[in-house]
Short mmCIF file of C-alpha atoms in Angstrom, two decimals:
data_model
loop_
_atom_site.label_atom_id
_atom_site.label_comp_id
_atom_site.label_asym_id
_atom_site.label_seq_id
_atom_site.Cartn_x
_atom_site.Cartn_y
_atom_site.Cartn_z
CA MET A 19 -0.09 -0.05 0.24
CA LYS A 20 1.02 3.43 -0.52
CA LEU A 21 0.64 7.07 0.62
CA PHE A 22 -1.82 9.38 -1.39
CA THR A 23 -2.08 13.07 -1.53
CA CYS A 24 -5.12 15.46 -1.36
CA GLN A 25 -5.43 17.18 -4.78
CA ALA A 26 -7.15 20.28 -3.14
CA CYS A 27 -4.73 21.04 -0.33
CA GLY A 28 -1.65 18.60 -0.51
CA ASN A 29 -2.30 16.67 2.69
CA VAL A 30 -1.08 13.50 2.90
CA LEU A 31 -3.72 10.72 2.86
CA TYR A 32 -4.17 6.63 3.69
CA PHE A 33 -6.01 4.47 1.47
CA GLU A 34 -9.04 4.13 3.81
CA ASN A 35 -9.66 7.81 4.41
CA ARG A 36 -13.18 8.95 3.19
CA SER A 37 -12.37 12.75 3.81
CA CYS A 38 -9.32 14.96 3.91
CA ALA A 39 -8.85 16.00 7.52
CA GLN A 40 -7.28 19.35 6.47
CA CYS A 41 -9.61 20.81 3.95
CA GLY A 42 -12.73 18.59 4.28
CA HIS A 43 -13.10 17.40 0.53
CA ARG A 44 -14.60 14.16 0.33
CA LEU A 45 -12.35 11.36 -1.20
CA GLY A 46 -12.98 8.79 -3.82
CA PHE A 47 -10.65 5.86 -4.97
CA MET A 48 -10.30 5.53 -8.67
CA PRO A 49 -9.53 1.93 -9.23
CA GLU A 50 -8.77 2.13 -12.91
CA GLN A 51 -5.82 4.82 -12.11
CA VAL A 52 -5.18 3.30 -8.70
CA LYS A 53 -5.55 7.00 -7.40
CA LEU A 54 -7.21 8.44 -4.35
CA SER A 55 -8.91 11.66 -5.25
CA ALA A 56 -10.45 14.56 -3.83
CA VAL A 57 -13.97 15.03 -5.49
CA GLU A 58 -16.42 17.87 -5.58
CA PRO A 59 -20.25 17.40 -6.06
CA ASP A 60 -21.24 17.72 -9.76
CA GLY A 61 -25.01 17.41 -9.74
CA GLU A 62 -25.83 13.76 -9.08
CA ARG A 63 -22.23 12.80 -9.76
CA PHE A 64 -18.85 13.88 -8.34
CA ALA A 65 -16.04 15.64 -10.13
CA THR A 66 -12.71 14.03 -9.49
CA LEU A 67 -9.75 16.62 -9.02
CA ALA A 68 -7.32 13.98 -9.66
CA ASP A 69 -8.19 14.11 -13.44
CA ARG A 70 -9.23 17.67 -14.11
CA LYS A 71 -12.92 17.00 -12.60
CA ARG A 72 -14.06 14.02 -14.49
CA ALA A 73 -17.52 13.00 -13.42
CA ARG A 74 -18.01 9.82 -11.66
CA LEU A 75 -20.41 8.15 -9.17
CA PHE A 76 -19.83 6.57 -5.80
CA CYS A 77 -20.28 2.74 -5.38
CA ALA A 78 -23.69 2.00 -3.93
CA ASN A 79 -22.17 0.61 -0.89
CA ALA A 80 -21.16 4.16 0.01
CA SER A 81 -24.45 4.73 1.39
CA HIS A 82 -23.65 2.20 4.11
CA ASP A 83 -20.17 3.80 4.77
CA ALA A 84 -18.57 0.64 3.54
CA CYS A 85 -16.79 1.59 0.28
CA ASN A 86 -15.48 5.06 -1.34
CA TRP A 87 -14.39 3.76 -4.54
CA LEU A 88 -15.61 5.35 -7.69
CA VAL A 89 -17.56 3.74 -10.77
CA GLU A 90 -17.49 5.32 -14.34
CA PRO A 91 -21.09 6.33 -15.02
CA GLU A 92 -20.85 5.00 -18.67
CA SER A 93 -20.35 1.55 -17.08
CA GLY A 94 -23.79 1.49 -16.18
CA ALA A 95 -22.61 -0.24 -13.00
CA SER A 96 -24.16 0.35 -9.49
CA TYR A 97 -21.10 -1.12 -7.45
CA CYS A 98 -17.57 -0.65 -7.72
CA CYS A 99 -15.19 -3.32 -9.29
CA ALA A 100 -14.45 -4.79 -5.69
CA CYS A 101 -18.08 -4.68 -4.68
CA ARG A 102 -19.58 -6.38 -7.40
CA HIS A 103 -18.08 -9.48 -6.23
CA ASN A 104 -20.22 -9.53 -3.10
CA GLY A 105 -22.74 -12.23 -2.90
CA ILE A 106 -24.47 -12.41 0.48
CA VAL A 107 -23.87 -9.84 2.95
CA PRO A 108 -25.41 -9.84 6.69
CA ASP A 109 -28.55 -8.03 7.79
CA LEU A 110 -27.60 -4.42 7.68
CA SER A 111 -30.38 -3.19 9.85
CA ASN A 112 -28.40 -5.06 12.86
CA PRO A 113 -25.93 -2.37 14.07
CA ASP A 114 -23.34 -5.16 15.21
CA TYR A 115 -23.55 -6.74 11.74
CA LEU A 116 -23.13 -3.61 9.89
CA GLY A 117 -20.07 -2.54 11.74
CA ARG A 118 -18.22 -5.98 11.28
CA TRP A 119 -19.22 -5.94 7.36
CA ARG A 120 -17.54 -2.54 7.28
CA ASP A 121 -14.38 -3.91 8.87
CA LEU A 122 -14.73 -6.96 6.13
CA GLU A 123 -15.00 -4.48 3.23
CA ILE A 124 -11.83 -2.58 4.56
CA ALA A 125 -9.94 -5.83 4.10
CA LYS A 126 -11.56 -6.81 1.11
CA HIS A 127 -10.66 -3.37 -0.88
CA ARG A 128 -7.14 -3.85 0.44
CA LEU A 129 -7.16 -7.19 -1.13
CA PHE A 130 -8.47 -5.69 -4.51
CA TYR A 131 -5.71 -3.03 -4.42
CA SER A 132 -3.26 -5.67 -4.88
CA LEU A 133 -5.05 -7.74 -7.51
CA ILE A 134 -5.78 -4.25 -9.44
CA ARG A 135 -1.95 -3.34 -9.20
CA TRP A 136 -0.82 -6.73 -10.69
CA LYS A 137 -3.69 -6.84 -13.24
CA LEU A 138 -4.59 -10.18 -12.11
CA PRO A 139 -7.73 -11.90 -13.88
CA VAL A 140 -10.60 -11.72 -11.83
CA LYS A 141 -14.19 -12.28 -12.84
CA THR A 142 -17.63 -12.04 -11.28
CA ARG A 143 -20.31 -14.69 -11.17
CA ALA A 144 -22.05 -12.71 -13.96
CA GLU A 145 -19.17 -12.89 -16.17
CA ASP A 146 -18.23 -16.65 -14.89
CA PRO A 147 -21.38 -18.29 -13.41
CA ALA A 148 -19.27 -21.45 -12.87
CA HIS A 149 -16.07 -20.10 -11.45
CA GLY A 150 -16.51 -16.36 -10.95
CA LEU A 151 -15.05 -14.79 -7.78
CA ILE A 152 -17.75 -14.04 -4.98
CA PHE A 153 -17.69 -13.46 -1.47
CA ASN A 154 -20.30 -14.38 1.11
CA PHE A 155 -20.23 -12.73 4.56
CA LEU A 156 -22.48 -14.86 6.72
CA ALA A 157 -23.26 -14.62 10.49
CA ASP A 158 -23.31 -17.52 12.40
CA ASP A 159 -26.49 -19.61 12.87
CA PRO A 160 -27.46 -20.60 16.43
CA SER A 161 -27.37 -24.12 15.45
CA GLN A 162 -24.22 -23.93 13.11
CA ARG A 163 -20.79 -22.19 13.16
CA VAL A 164 -19.87 -20.59 9.84
CA MET A 165 -16.69 -21.62 8.58
CA THR A 166 -14.34 -19.46 6.33
CA GLY A 167 -13.17 -21.20 3.21
CA HIS A 168 -13.13 -21.30 -0.48
CA ASP A 169 -15.27 -23.52 -3.07
CA ASN A 170 -14.63 -22.97 -6.59
CA GLY A 171 -14.57 -19.35 -6.64
CA LEU A 172 -17.03 -18.97 -3.62
CA ILE A 173 -15.20 -17.70 -0.51
CA THR A 174 -17.13 -17.66 2.60
CA ILE A 175 -15.92 -15.35 5.21
CA ALA A 176 -17.44 -15.91 8.96
CA LEU A 177 -18.64 -12.34 10.09
CA THR A 178 -17.46 -13.45 13.46
CA GLU A 179 -13.96 -13.32 12.39
CA ALA A 180 -14.74 -9.33 12.69
CA ASP A 181 -15.34 -9.51 16.28
CA ASP A 182 -11.43 -8.93 17.86
CA ILE A 183 -12.25 -10.87 20.77
CA GLU A 184 -13.66 -14.00 18.90
CA ARG A 185 -10.88 -13.66 16.43
CA GLU A 186 -8.20 -13.87 19.21
CA LYS A 187 -10.04 -16.71 20.91
CA ARG A 188 -9.88 -18.70 17.52
CA ARG A 189 -6.21 -17.80 17.15
CA LEU A 190 -5.31 -19.17 20.38
CA GLU A 191 -7.33 -22.43 19.89
CA MET A 192 -5.81 -22.99 16.44
CA ARG A 193 -2.30 -22.14 18.06
CA GLU A 194 -1.68 -19.58 15.23
CA ALA A 195 0.76 -16.94 15.48
CA TYR A 196 -1.20 -14.44 13.30
CA ARG A 197 -4.87 -14.28 12.40
CA THR A 198 -6.35 -11.02 10.79
CA LEU A 199 -9.25 -10.46 8.43
CA LEU A 200 -6.77 -9.07 5.67
CA GLY A 201 -4.82 -12.39 6.24
CA HIS A 202 -8.05 -14.55 5.61
CA PHE A 203 -8.92 -12.63 2.37
CA ARG A 204 -5.21 -13.10 1.07
CA HIS A 205 -5.28 -16.62 1.92
CA GLU A 206 -8.74 -17.57 0.51
CA VAL A 207 -8.32 -15.72 -2.79
CA GLY A 208 -5.18 -17.85 -3.18
CA HIS A 209 -7.18 -21.03 -3.61
CA TYR A 210 -8.97 -19.18 -6.47
CA PHE A 211 -5.71 -18.21 -8.02
CA TRP A 212 -4.22 -21.63 -7.78
CA ASP A 213 -7.61 -22.71 -9.81
CA VAL A 214 -6.80 -19.86 -12.45
CA LEU A 215 -3.16 -19.41 -12.77
CA VAL A 216 -1.84 -22.67 -12.10
CA ARG A 217 -4.65 -25.45 -12.78
CA ASP A 218 -6.19 -23.27 -16.01
CA ARG A 219 -2.79 -22.05 -17.15
CA GLY A 220 -0.85 -25.29 -17.57
CA LYS A 221 1.33 -24.72 -14.56
CA LEU A 222 0.62 -27.90 -12.32
CA ASP A 223 3.72 -29.65 -12.71
CA ALA A 224 5.89 -26.51 -11.92
CA CYS A 225 3.57 -25.93 -8.99
CA ARG A 226 3.96 -29.54 -7.83
CA ALA A 227 7.73 -29.43 -8.19
CA ALA A 228 7.55 -26.41 -5.65
CA PHE A 229 4.69 -27.52 -3.38
CA GLY A 230 4.05 -31.16 -3.68
CA ASP A 231 1.54 -33.72 -4.98
CA ASP A 232 -1.92 -31.81 -4.68
CA THR A 233 -3.63 -35.12 -5.85
CA ILE A 234 -3.37 -36.57 -2.23
CA ASP A 235 -6.73 -36.73 -0.43
CA TYR A 236 -7.31 -33.18 0.95
CA GLY A 237 -10.00 -34.46 3.60
CA GLU A 238 -7.83 -37.05 4.87
CA ALA A 239 -4.85 -34.52 5.17
CA LEU A 240 -6.97 -32.34 7.14
CA GLN A 241 -7.81 -34.97 9.38
CA ARG A 242 -4.21 -36.17 9.96
CA HIS A 243 -3.31 -32.48 10.51
CA TYR A 244 -6.04 -31.81 13.28
CA ALA A 245 -5.36 -35.19 15.08
CA ALA A 246 -1.43 -35.33 14.86
CA GLY A 247 -0.52 -31.55 13.91
CA PRO A 248 2.12 -30.69 11.71
CA PRO A 249 5.49 -32.65 11.15
CA PRO A 250 8.26 -31.74 13.82
CA ASP A 251 10.50 -29.96 11.07
CA TRP A 252 7.72 -28.01 9.46
CA ARG A 253 9.49 -24.73 10.03
CA ALA A 254 12.18 -25.99 7.47
CA HIS A 255 9.79 -26.51 4.72
CA PHE A 256 6.70 -24.36 5.30
CA VAL A 257 5.86 -20.81 6.15
CA SER A 258 3.28 -22.13 9.01
CA ALA A 259 2.15 -25.10 10.52
CA TYR A 260 -1.31 -24.89 8.42
CA ALA A 261 0.77 -24.83 5.21
CA ALA A 262 1.96 -28.23 6.07
CA THR A 263 -1.49 -29.67 5.60
CA HIS A 264 -1.88 -30.17 1.96
CA PRO A 265 -0.12 -28.51 -1.06
CA TRP A 266 -3.20 -26.54 -1.73
CA GLU A 267 -3.09 -24.89 1.67
CA ASP A 268 0.87 -24.51 1.30
CA PHE A 269 0.18 -22.62 -1.74
CA ALA A 270 -2.52 -20.31 -0.49
CA GLU A 271 -0.53 -19.55 2.79
CA THR A 272 2.31 -18.88 0.71
CA TRP A 273 0.39 -16.74 -1.56
CA ALA A 274 -0.91 -14.66 1.41
CA HIS A 275 2.62 -14.24 2.75
CA TYR A 276 3.60 -13.15 -0.72
CA LEU A 277 0.92 -10.24 -0.65
CA HIS A 278 1.98 -9.69 2.93
CA ILE A 279 5.44 -8.80 1.97
CA ILE A 280 4.80 -6.73 -1.33
CA ASP A 281 1.93 -4.43 0.34
CA THR A 282 3.93 -3.92 3.64
CA LEU A 283 7.21 -3.17 1.62
CA GLU A 284 5.34 -0.82 -0.96
CA MET A 285 4.19 1.15 2.47
CA ALA A 286 7.89 1.01 3.68
CA SER A 287 8.91 2.29 0.48
CA ALA A 288 6.14 5.07 0.79
CA PHE A 289 7.68 6.24 4.01
CA GLY A 290 11.18 6.24 2.84
CA ILE A 291 12.18 3.56 5.56
CA GLU A 292 15.84 2.66 5.58
CA VAL A 293 17.28 0.01 7.94
CA ARG A 294 21.02 0.42 8.69
CA PRO A 295 21.62 -0.69 12.24
CA ALA A 296 24.97 0.82 13.55
CA ALA A 297 25.79 -2.52 15.24
CA ASP A 298 25.47 -4.58 11.86
CA ARG A 299 29.33 -4.75 10.73
CA SER A 300 28.47 -7.08 7.66
CA GLY A 301 25.52 -5.23 6.24
CA GLY A 302 23.25 -8.31 6.56
CA LEU A 303 20.70 -6.50 8.47
CA SER A 304 20.61 -3.33 6.61
CA ALA A 305 18.34 -2.45 3.63
CA HIS A 306 17.25 0.68 1.62
CA ILE A 307 13.53 0.13 0.39
CA ALA A 308 13.56 2.56 -2.68
CA PHE A 309 11.97 0.31 -5.27
CA ASP A 310 8.34 -0.54 -6.00
CA PRO A 311 7.76 -4.18 -4.96
CA TYR A 312 4.56 -4.57 -7.10
CA GLU A 313 6.41 -3.92 -10.34
CA THR A 314 10.10 -5.32 -9.81
CA GLU A 315 11.00 -8.58 -11.31
CA ASP A 316 13.92 -8.86 -9.02
CA PHE A 317 12.68 -11.26 -6.17
CA ASP A 318 16.05 -11.21 -4.43
CA ALA A 319 15.68 -7.50 -3.94
CA ILE A 320 12.33 -8.19 -2.21
CA VAL A 321 13.79 -10.85 0.14
CA ASN A 322 16.87 -8.81 0.77
CA ALA A 323 14.71 -5.99 1.93
CA TRP A 324 12.09 -7.84 3.72
CA LEU A 325 14.32 -9.81 6.23
CA PRO A 326 16.23 -6.62 7.57
CA PHE A 327 12.82 -4.53 7.67
CA THR A 328 10.90 -7.24 9.65
CA PHE A 329 14.00 -7.68 11.93
CA ALA A 330 13.99 -4.08 12.77
CA MET A 331 10.10 -3.98 13.24
CA ASN A 332 9.84 -7.22 15.49
CA SER A 333 12.53 -5.50 17.62
CA ILE A 334 10.69 -2.26 17.74
CA ASN A 335 7.42 -4.27 18.69
CA ARG A 336 9.07 -6.09 21.33
CA ALA A 337 10.32 -2.75 22.84
CA MET A 338 7.02 -1.84 23.20
CA GLY A 339 6.06 -5.08 24.80
CA MET A 340 3.98 -6.23 21.60
CA ARG A 341 4.12 -9.42 19.56
CA ASP A 342 6.31 -9.61 16.52
CA LEU A 343 4.99 -7.68 13.72
CA TYR A 344 5.82 -10.81 11.25
CA PRO A 345 6.32 -13.91 13.67
CA PHE A 346 7.40 -16.01 10.96
CA VAL A 347 10.87 -17.52 9.69
CA LEU A 348 11.38 -17.53 6.02
CA SER A 349 13.60 -20.77 5.38
CA PRO A 350 15.55 -21.39 2.06
CA ALA A 351 12.60 -23.63 1.09
CA VAL A 352 10.10 -21.08 1.67
CA ILE A 353 11.77 -18.58 -0.05
CA GLU A 354 11.75 -20.51 -3.21
CA LYS A 355 8.25 -21.25 -2.79
CA LEU A 356 7.69 -17.24 -2.54
CA ARG A 357 9.73 -17.01 -5.65
CA PHE A 358 7.36 -19.42 -7.43
CA ILE A 359 4.48 -17.05 -6.07
CA HIS A 360 6.45 -13.90 -7.53
CA GLN A 361 7.38 -15.67 -10.95
CA LEU A 362 3.55 -16.52 -11.43
CA VAL A 363 2.24 -12.96 -10.68
CA GLN A 364 4.97 -11.30 -12.65
CA GLU A 365 4.17 -13.25 -15.95
CA GLN A 366 0.48 -12.65 -15.67
CA ALA A 367 1.08 -8.99 -15.31
CA HIS A 368 3.37 -8.86 -18.17
CA GLN A 369 0.74 -10.85 -20.07
CA GLN A 370 -1.89 -8.25 -19.18
CA VAL A 371 0.09 -5.29 -20.33
CA GLN A 372 1.13 -6.75 -23.72
CA GLU A 373 -2.70 -7.82 -24.37
CA GLN A 374 -3.86 -4.19 -23.41
CA ALA A 375 -1.34 -2.48 -25.81
CA LYS A 376 -2.31 -5.04 -28.42
CA ALA A 377 -6.11 -4.10 -27.86
CA ARG A 378 -5.13 -0.39 -27.95
CA ARG A 379 -3.28 -1.07 -31.33
CA GLY A 380 -6.44 -2.67 -32.59
#
């Protein structure tokens, strides 16, 4: 994620800002340009200051204060490119449900920022009824607990996960080092992109070489994991204990961590963060994050920046008596799996750029 600037007054803005605290302008995100723009009323529409006051509409979910993304009027769409993927939303007349859904939407929109940056192929259920990406946000039924998961493009997110106390309780029950709403979205969409970028793009052999044989029975693998736990040496091969369950989960966990790394490094770059500890004589803990991690093809540059950065941030968190910002160890085997994800994403991004250029040439 990066920082943005108010076009009306120059104030620094964050992605989630709905209005500029300095000048009061309302703000809207233009996904096609990946820009946050100050807007001004223009009849029933809003003029965007970022591109010479072009008129746009706010997503229909802006009426619930759940979205501030903009829609081009000529598209005829009521919802933005992120909210078009919503299937079931909770009963919004319930104030608790409304608040939790808003938190889920913040995480989902951060996910879509990354998907847009890489130009990853995402279709709605209207465009692809069999496998389009759709999100159901479900509240627990009195007789049944909703399980977060993915099924052929359908991602279910339990509304309860937006309850901080309940999410922490589940984290402790599952013995997880990390559990966030954004992490759920990034993990579950990893399953979707395994289908889209691996299975459907002829990458199965290469993926199996990196993550293992995905044809082993998934249900049995889950039962073994919950009965016996991960293998004793899982840290040498997997980014998390849950990744050791099955190659599908390994891919999804690694995918989620790749998004964690790239988006966090972009924010570090936006702040001009440089890590150069005086005690580091060899330079192994030093990093100057002065590149766009979304665009760089050099995966080694990403790793060489990430390791010193997280060492520094974990140390700072400990000084505040808090848990590590990034409580994971990237072993050489995990780094190679991340490299596979990086190559997969960069290949798709290049392909999309080429297709767009070809379409412009006619």
